CSV table of C-alpha atoms and ligand atoms in Angstrom, one decimal:
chain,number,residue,atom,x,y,z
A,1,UNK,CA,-21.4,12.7,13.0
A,2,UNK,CA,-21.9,14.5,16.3
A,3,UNK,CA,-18.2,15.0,18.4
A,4,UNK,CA,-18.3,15.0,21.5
A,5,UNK,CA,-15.8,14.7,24.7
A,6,UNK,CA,-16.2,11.2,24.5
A,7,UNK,CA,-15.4,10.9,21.2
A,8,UNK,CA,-12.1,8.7,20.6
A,9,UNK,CA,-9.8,10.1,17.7
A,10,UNK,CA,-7.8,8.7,15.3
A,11,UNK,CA,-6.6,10.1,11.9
A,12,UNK,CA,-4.1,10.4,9.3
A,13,UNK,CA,-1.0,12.7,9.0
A,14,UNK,CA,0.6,13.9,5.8
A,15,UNK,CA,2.4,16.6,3.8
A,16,UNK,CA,-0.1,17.3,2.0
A,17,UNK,CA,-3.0,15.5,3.3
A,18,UNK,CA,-6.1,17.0,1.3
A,19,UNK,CA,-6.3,14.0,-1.0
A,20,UNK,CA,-6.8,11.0,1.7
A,21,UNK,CA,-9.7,9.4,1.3
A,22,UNK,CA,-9.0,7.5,4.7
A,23,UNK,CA,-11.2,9.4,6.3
A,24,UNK,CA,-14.2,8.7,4.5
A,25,UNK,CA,-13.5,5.3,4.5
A,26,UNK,CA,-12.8,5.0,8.1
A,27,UNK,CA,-15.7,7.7,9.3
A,28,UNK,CA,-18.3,5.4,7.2
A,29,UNK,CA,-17.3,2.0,9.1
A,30,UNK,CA,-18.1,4.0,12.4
A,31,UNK,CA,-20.7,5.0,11.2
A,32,UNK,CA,-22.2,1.9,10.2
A,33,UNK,CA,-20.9,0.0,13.3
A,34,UNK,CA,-22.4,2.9,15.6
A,35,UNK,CA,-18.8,4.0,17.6
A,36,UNK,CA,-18.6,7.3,19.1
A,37,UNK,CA,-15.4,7.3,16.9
A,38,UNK,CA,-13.6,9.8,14.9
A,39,UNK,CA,-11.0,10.1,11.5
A,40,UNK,CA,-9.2,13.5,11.2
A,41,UNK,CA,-6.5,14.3,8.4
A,42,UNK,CA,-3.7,16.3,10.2
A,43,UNK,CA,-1.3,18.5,7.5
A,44,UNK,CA,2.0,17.4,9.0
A,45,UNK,CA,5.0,18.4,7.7
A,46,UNK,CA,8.6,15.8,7.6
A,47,UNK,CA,10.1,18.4,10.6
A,48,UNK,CA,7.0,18.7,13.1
A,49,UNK,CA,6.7,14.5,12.8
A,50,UNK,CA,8.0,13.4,15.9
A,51,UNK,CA,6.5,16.6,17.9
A,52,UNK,CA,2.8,15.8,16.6
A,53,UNK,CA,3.6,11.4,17.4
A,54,UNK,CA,4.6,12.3,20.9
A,55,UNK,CA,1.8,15.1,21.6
A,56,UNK,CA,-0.6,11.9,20.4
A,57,UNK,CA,-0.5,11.0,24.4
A,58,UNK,CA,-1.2,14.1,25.5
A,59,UNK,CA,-4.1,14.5,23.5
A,60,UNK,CA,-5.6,11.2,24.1
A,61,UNK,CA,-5.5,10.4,20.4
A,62,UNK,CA,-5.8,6.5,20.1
A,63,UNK,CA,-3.5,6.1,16.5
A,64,UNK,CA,-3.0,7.8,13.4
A,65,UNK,CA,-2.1,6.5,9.9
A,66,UNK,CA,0.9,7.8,8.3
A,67,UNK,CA,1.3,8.9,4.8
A,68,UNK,CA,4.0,10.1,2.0
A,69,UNK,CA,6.5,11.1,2.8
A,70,UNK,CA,6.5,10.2,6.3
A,71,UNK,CA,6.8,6.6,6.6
A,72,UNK,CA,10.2,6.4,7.0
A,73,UNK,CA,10.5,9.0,9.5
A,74,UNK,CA,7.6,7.2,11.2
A,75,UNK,CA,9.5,4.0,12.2
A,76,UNK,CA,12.4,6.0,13.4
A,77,UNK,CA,10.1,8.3,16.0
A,78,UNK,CA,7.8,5.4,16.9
A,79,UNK,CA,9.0,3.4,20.7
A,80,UNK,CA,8.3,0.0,19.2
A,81,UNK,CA,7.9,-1.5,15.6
A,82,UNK,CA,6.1,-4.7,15.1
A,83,UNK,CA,7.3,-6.8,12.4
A,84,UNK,CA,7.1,-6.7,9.6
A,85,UNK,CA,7.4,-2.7,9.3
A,86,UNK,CA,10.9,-3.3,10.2
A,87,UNK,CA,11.8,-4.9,7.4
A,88,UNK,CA,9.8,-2.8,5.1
A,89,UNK,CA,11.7,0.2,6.8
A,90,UNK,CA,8.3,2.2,6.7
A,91,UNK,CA,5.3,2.4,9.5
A,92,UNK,CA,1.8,3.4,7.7
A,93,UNK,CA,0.0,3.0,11.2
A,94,UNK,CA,0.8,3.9,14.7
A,95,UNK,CA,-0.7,2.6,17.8
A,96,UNK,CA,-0.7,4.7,20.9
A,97,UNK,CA,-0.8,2.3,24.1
A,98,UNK,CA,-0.8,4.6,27.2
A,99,UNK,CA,2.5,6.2,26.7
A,100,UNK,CA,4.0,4.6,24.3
A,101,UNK,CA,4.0,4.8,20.4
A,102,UNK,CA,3.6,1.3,18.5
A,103,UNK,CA,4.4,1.4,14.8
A,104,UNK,CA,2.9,-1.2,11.9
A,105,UNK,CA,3.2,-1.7,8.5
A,106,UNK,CA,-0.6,-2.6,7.2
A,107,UNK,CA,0.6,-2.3,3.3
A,108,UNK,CA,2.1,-6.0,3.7
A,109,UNK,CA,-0.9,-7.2,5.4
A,110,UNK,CA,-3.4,-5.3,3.1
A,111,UNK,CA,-1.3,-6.6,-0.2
A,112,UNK,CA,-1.4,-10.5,1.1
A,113,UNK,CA,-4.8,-10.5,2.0
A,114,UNK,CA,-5.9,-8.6,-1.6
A,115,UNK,CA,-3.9,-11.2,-3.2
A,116,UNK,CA,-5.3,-14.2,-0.8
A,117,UNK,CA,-9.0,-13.0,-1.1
A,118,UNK,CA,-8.2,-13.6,-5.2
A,119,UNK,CA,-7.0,-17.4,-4.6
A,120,UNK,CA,-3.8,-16.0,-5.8
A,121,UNK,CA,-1.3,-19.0,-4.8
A,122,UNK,CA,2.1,-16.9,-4.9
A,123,UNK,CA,4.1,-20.5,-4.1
A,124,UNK,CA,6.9,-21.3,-6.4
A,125,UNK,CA,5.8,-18.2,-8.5
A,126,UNK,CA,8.3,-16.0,-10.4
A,127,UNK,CA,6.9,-12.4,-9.9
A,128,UNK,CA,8.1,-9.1,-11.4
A,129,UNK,CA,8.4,-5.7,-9.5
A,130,UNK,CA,8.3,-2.2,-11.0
A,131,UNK,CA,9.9,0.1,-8.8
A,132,UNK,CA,12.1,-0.1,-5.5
A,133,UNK,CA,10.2,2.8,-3.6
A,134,UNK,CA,8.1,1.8,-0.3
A,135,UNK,CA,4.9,0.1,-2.2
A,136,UNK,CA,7.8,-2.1,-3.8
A,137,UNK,CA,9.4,-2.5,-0.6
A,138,UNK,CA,6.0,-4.1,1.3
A,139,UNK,CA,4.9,-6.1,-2.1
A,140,UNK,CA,7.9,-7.9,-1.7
A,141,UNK,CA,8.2,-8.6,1.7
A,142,UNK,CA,4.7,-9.8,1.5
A,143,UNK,CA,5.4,-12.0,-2.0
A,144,UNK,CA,8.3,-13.6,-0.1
A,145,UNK,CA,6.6,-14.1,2.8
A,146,UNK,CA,3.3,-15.5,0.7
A,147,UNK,CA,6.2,-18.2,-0.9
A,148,UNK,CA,7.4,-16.9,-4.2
A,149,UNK,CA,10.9,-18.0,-5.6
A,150,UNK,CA,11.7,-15.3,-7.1
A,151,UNK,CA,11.6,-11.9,-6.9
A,152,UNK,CA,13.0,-9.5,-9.5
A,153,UNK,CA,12.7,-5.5,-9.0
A,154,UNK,CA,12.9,-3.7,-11.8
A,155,UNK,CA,14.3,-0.2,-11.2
A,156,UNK,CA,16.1,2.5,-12.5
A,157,UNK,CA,18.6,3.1,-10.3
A,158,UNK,CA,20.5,-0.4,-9.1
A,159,UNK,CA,21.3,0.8,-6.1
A,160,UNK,CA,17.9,1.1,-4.6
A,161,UNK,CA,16.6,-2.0,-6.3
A,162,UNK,CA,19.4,-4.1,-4.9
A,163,UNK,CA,18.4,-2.6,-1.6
A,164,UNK,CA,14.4,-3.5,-2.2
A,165,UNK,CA,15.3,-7.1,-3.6
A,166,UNK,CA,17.6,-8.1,-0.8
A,167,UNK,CA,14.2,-8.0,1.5
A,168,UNK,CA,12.9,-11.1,-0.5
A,169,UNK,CA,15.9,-13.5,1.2
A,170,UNK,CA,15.3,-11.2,4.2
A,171,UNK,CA,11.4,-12.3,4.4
A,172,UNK,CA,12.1,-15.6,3.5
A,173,UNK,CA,14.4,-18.0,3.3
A,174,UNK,CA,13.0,-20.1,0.6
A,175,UNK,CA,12.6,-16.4,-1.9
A,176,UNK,CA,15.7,-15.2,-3.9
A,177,UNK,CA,15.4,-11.6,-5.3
A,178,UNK,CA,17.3,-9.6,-7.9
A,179,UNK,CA,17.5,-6.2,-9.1
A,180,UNK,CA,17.3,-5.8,-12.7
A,181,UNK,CA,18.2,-2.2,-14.5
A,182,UNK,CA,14.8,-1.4,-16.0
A,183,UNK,CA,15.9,-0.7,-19.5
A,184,UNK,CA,13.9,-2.6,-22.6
A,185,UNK,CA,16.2,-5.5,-22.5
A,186,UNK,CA,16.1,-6.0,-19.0
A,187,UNK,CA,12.6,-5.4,-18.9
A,188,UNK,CA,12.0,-7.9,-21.5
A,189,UNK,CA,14.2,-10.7,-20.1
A,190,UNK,CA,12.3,-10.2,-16.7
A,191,UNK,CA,8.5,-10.7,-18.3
A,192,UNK,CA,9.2,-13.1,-20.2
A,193,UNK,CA,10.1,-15.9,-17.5
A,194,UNK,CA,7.5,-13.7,-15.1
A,195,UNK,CA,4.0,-15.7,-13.4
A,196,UNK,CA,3.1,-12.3,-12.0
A,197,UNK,CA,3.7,-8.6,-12.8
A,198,UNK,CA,2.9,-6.0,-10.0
A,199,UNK,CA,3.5,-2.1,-10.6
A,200,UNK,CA,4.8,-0.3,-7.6
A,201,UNK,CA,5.8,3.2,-9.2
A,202,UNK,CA,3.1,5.6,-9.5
A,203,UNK,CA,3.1,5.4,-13.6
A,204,UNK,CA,-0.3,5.8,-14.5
A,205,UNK,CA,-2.0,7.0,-11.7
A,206,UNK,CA,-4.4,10.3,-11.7
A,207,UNK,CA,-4.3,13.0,-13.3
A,208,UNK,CA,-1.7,11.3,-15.5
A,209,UNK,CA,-3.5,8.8,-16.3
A,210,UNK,CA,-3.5,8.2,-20.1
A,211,UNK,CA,-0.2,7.1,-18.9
A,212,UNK,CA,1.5,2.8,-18.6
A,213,UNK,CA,4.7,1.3,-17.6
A,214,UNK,CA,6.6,1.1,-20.7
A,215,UNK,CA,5.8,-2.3,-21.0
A,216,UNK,CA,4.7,-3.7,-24.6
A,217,UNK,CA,0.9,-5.4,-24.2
A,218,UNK,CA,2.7,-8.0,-26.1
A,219,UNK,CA,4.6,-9.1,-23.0
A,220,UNK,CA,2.1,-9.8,-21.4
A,221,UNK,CA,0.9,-13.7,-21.5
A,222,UNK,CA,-2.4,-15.0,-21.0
A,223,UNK,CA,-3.0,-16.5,-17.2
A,224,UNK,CA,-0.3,-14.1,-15.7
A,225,UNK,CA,-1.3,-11.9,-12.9
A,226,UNK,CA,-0.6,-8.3,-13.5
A,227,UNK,CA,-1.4,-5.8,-10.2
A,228,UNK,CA,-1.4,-2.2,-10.3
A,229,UNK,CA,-1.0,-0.9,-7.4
A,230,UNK,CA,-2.0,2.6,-8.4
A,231,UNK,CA,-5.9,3.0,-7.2
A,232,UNK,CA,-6.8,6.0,-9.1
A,233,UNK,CA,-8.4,4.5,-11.8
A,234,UNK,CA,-9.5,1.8,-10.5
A,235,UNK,CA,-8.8,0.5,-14.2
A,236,UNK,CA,-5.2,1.7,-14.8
A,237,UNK,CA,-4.3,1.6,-18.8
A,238,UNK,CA,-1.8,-1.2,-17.8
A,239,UNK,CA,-4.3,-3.6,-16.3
A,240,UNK,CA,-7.2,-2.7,-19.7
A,241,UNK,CA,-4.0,-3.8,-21.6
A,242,UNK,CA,-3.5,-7.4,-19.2
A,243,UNK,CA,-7.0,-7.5,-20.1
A,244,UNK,CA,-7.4,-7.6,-23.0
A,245,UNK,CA,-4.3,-10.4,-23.3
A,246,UNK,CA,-6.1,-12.6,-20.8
A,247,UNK,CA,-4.2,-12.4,-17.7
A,248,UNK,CA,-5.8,-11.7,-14.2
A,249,UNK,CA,-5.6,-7.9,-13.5
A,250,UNK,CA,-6.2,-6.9,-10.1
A,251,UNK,CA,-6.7,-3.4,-9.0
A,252,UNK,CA,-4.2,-1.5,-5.6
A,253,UNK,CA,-8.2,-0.4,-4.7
A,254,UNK,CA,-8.4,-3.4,-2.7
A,255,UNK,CA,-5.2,-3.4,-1.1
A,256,UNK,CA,-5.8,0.1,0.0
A,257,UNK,CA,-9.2,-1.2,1.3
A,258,UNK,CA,-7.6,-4.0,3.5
A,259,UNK,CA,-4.7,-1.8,4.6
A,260,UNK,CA,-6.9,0.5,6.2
A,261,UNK,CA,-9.1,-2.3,7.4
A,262,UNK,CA,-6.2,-4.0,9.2
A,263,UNK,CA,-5.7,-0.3,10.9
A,264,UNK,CA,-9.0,-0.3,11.9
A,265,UNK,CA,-8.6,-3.3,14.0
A,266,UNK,CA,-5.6,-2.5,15.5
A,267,UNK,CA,-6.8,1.0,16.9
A,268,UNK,CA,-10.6,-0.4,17.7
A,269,UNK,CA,-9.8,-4.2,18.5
A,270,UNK,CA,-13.1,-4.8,16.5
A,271,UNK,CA,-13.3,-6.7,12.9
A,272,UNK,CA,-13.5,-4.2,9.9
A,273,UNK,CA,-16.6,-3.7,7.9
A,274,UNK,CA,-14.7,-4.4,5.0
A,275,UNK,CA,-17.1,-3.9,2.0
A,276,UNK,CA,-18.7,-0.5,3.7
A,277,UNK,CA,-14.8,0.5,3.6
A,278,UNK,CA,-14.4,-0.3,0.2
A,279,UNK,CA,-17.6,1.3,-1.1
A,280,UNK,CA,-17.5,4.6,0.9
A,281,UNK,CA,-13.6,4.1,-1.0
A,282,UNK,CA,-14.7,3.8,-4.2
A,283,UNK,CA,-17.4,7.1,-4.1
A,284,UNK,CA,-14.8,8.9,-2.7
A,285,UNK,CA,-12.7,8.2,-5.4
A,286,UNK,CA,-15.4,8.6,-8.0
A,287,UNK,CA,-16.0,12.4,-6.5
A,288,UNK,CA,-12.4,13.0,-5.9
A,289,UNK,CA,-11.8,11.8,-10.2
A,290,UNK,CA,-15.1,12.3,-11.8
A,291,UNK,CA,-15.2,11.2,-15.7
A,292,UNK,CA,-12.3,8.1,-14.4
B,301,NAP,P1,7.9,5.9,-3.9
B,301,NAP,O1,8.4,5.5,-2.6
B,301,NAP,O2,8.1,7.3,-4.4
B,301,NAP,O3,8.5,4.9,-5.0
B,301,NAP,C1,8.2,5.0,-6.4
B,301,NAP,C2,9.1,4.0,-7.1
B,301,NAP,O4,8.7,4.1,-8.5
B,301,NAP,C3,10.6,4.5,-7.1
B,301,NAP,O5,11.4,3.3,-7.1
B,301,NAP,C4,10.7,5.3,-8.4
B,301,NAP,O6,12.0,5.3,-8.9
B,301,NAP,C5,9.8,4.5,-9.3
B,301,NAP,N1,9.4,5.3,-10.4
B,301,NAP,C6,8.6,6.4,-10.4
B,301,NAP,N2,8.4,6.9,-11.6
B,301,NAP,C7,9.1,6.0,-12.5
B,301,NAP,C8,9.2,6.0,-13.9
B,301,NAP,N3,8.7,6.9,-14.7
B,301,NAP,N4,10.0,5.0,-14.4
B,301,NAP,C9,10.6,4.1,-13.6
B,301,NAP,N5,10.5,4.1,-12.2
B,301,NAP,C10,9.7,5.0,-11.7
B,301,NAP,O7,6.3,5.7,-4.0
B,301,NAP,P2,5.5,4.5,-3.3
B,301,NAP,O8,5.1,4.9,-1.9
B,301,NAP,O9,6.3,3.3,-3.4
B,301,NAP,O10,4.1,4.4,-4.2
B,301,NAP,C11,4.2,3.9,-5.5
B,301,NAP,C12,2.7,3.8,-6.0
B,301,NAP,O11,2.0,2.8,-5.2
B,301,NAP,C13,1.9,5.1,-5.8
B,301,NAP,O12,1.1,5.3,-6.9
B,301,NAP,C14,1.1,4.8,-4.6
B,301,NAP,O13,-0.2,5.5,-4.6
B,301,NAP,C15,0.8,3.3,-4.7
B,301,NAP,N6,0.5,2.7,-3.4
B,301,NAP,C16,-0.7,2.1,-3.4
B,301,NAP,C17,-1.0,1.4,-2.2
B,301,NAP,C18,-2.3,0.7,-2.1
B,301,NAP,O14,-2.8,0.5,-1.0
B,301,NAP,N7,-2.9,0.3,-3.2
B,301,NAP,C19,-0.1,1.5,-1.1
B,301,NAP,C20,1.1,2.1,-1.2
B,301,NAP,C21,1.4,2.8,-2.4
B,301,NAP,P3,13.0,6.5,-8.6
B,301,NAP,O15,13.3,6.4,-7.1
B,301,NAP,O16,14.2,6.3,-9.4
B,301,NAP,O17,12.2,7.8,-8.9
C-alpha cells in the first residue's frame, strides 16, 4: 500500500481499537479493486467522540466505522441518521458528505442479507433473542422487518429487554415482541415454541471460548435455525451443539462480512468484493486466534 496525498481515508474509531479486523478486511478489497484508498483504526475514547466526527471535515476523511462503546454516542453527534439506525438507537457507519456527518446502521443490513444469502425465510417465524444489548437491538429490527411474528428477547434485566422487544412492533407492524426474564423456566418456555434461536450477548466468544448460553443441547430441535452472532470462533460451542441436533447453525462471521461490505459501498459508491472481504476476515481472525 503506498499513501499518498491523493489517497482517500476512511477508518474505524474505538476505545480500544487494536482488535478490529476492519481494516484488513477493508484494505484487501482496495486492494484487489486497485483504489488509491485507505482503512485506519483511530483509538477514540467516549469523551473526544464528537471532537474526532466533526474534525472528519477538516481532514478530508470520507467515513469512519464506529465501534463499542461508541455507537450510541455516534447517532447523537452525527447531523443526519438514516433509517433504520434510528430505531436501533446505534450508528456503526458514518458518512461525511461535504460538511455534514451522515450516520447508518449496517448491522441490520449485514444480519438480513447473512440470513437472506442462507434462503432463511424469517415469515411467520417465531425467533428467540439472547440479550437486549445493541447486536439484539439490530437482529430484531432486521427479524421484524424480514416478517417474523414473533420476537421474544431473553434478558436478564426486564427493563432493557422490554425496551429491545418493543422495536419488533416498531419495525413492523405485522411482528409482536416480548421480553422474557432469562431464567431456566423462561428460557425453556421460549425454545420450546422457538423456529429460530439467535445469540446476541457475547457468551462464548474468544478467549472465553469453552464457554455457551446456558441453554441445554436438548432444546434444541432438529430444522431450527440457531445463529451466533459471536465471530470468534467461527464455530462457537453453541452452534457444534445445534449441530450436532440437526438444526441450521449459522456463524456472526458473515454478518460481520456484509456489515462492512454495505460500509464499503456507502463511502466508495462501488459494489463490495464480498468474498475477498470475507477471506482477508477469516485469516485475520485465524492470526488474531491461532489454535481456534
Ligand atoms: P452489548 O451491547 O454489551 O450487549 C450484550 C447483551 O448480552 C446485554 O443484553 C447483556 O446483558 C447480555 N449478556 C452479556 N453476558 C450475559 C450473560 N452471561 N448472561 C446473560 N446475558 C448476558 O454487546 P453487543 O454490541 O450487543 O454485542 C453482543 C455480541 O454480538 C458480541 O459478541 C459482539 O461481538 C457480537 N456482534 C457481532 C456482530 C457481527 O457482525 N457478527 C455485530 C455486532 C455485535 P446485561 O446488559 O445484563 O449485561
Amino acid at each position: 500500500m503506498n499513501v499518498t496525498g491523493q489517497t482517500r481515508i476512511v477508518g474505524v474509531f474505538g476505545h480500544p481499537v487494536g482488535h478490529s479486523l476492519s481494516p484488513q478486511m477493508h484494505n484487501a478489497a482496495f486492494e484487489h479493486l486497485g483504489m488509491d484508498w485507505c482503512y485506519v483504526p483511530f483509538s477514540v475514547s467516549p469523551q473526544n467522540l464528537e471532537q474526532a466526527l466533526r474534525a472528519l471535515p477538516a481532514l478530508g476523511v470520507v467515513g469512519v466505522n464506529v465501534t463499542i462503546p461508541l455507537k450510541e454516542g455516534a447517532l447523537r453527534a452525527v447531523d443526519e441518521v438514516v433509517p433504520p439506525a434510528d430505531l436501533v438507537g446505534a450508528v456503526n457507519t458514518v458518512h461525511r458528505r461535504d460538511d455534514c456527518l451522515v450516520g447508518h446502521n449496517t448491522d441490520v443490513e449485514g444480519f438480513t442479507r447473512s440470513l437472506e444469502e442462507r434462503g432463511e425465510d424469517m415469515t411467520g417465524r417465531t425467533v428467540v433473542v439472547l440479550g437486549a444489548g445493541g447486536a439484539a437491538r439490530a437482529a430484531v429490527v432486521a427479524l421484524a422487518r424480514m416478517g417474523a411474528s414473533r420476537v421474544w428477547v431473553l434478558a436478564r434485566r426486564m427493563e432493557q429487554g422490554a425496551a429491545t422487544a418493543e422495536l419488533a412492533r416498531q419495525a413492523s407492524p405485522r411482528s409482536q415482541g416480548a421480553a422474557i426474564l432469562w431464567d431456566e423456566e423462561g428460557a425453556r418456555r421460549a425454545l420450546a415454541a422457538a423456529d429460530a434461536l439467535i445469540n446476541a450477548t457475547p457468551i462464548g466468544m474468544h478467549p472465553d471460548h469453552k464457554a455457551a448460553p446456558p441453554i441445554p443441547e436438548t432444546w434444541l430441535r432438529a430444522g431450527m435455525l440457531v445463529y451466533d452472532m459471536v465471530y470468534t470462533p467461527e464455530m462457537t460451542r453453541l452452534l457444534e451443539g445445534a449441530q450436532r441436533r440437526g438444526c441450521r447453525a449459522a456463524s456472526g462471521l458473515r454478518m460481520l462480512v456484509l456489515q462492512g461490505a454495505a460500509a464499503f459501498t456507502i463511502w466508495t459508491g462501488r459494489a463490495a468484493p464480498v468474498e475477498v472481504m470475507h477471506r482477508a476476515l477469516a485469516n485475520a481472525l485465524k492470526e488474531d486466534c491461532p489454535g481456534l
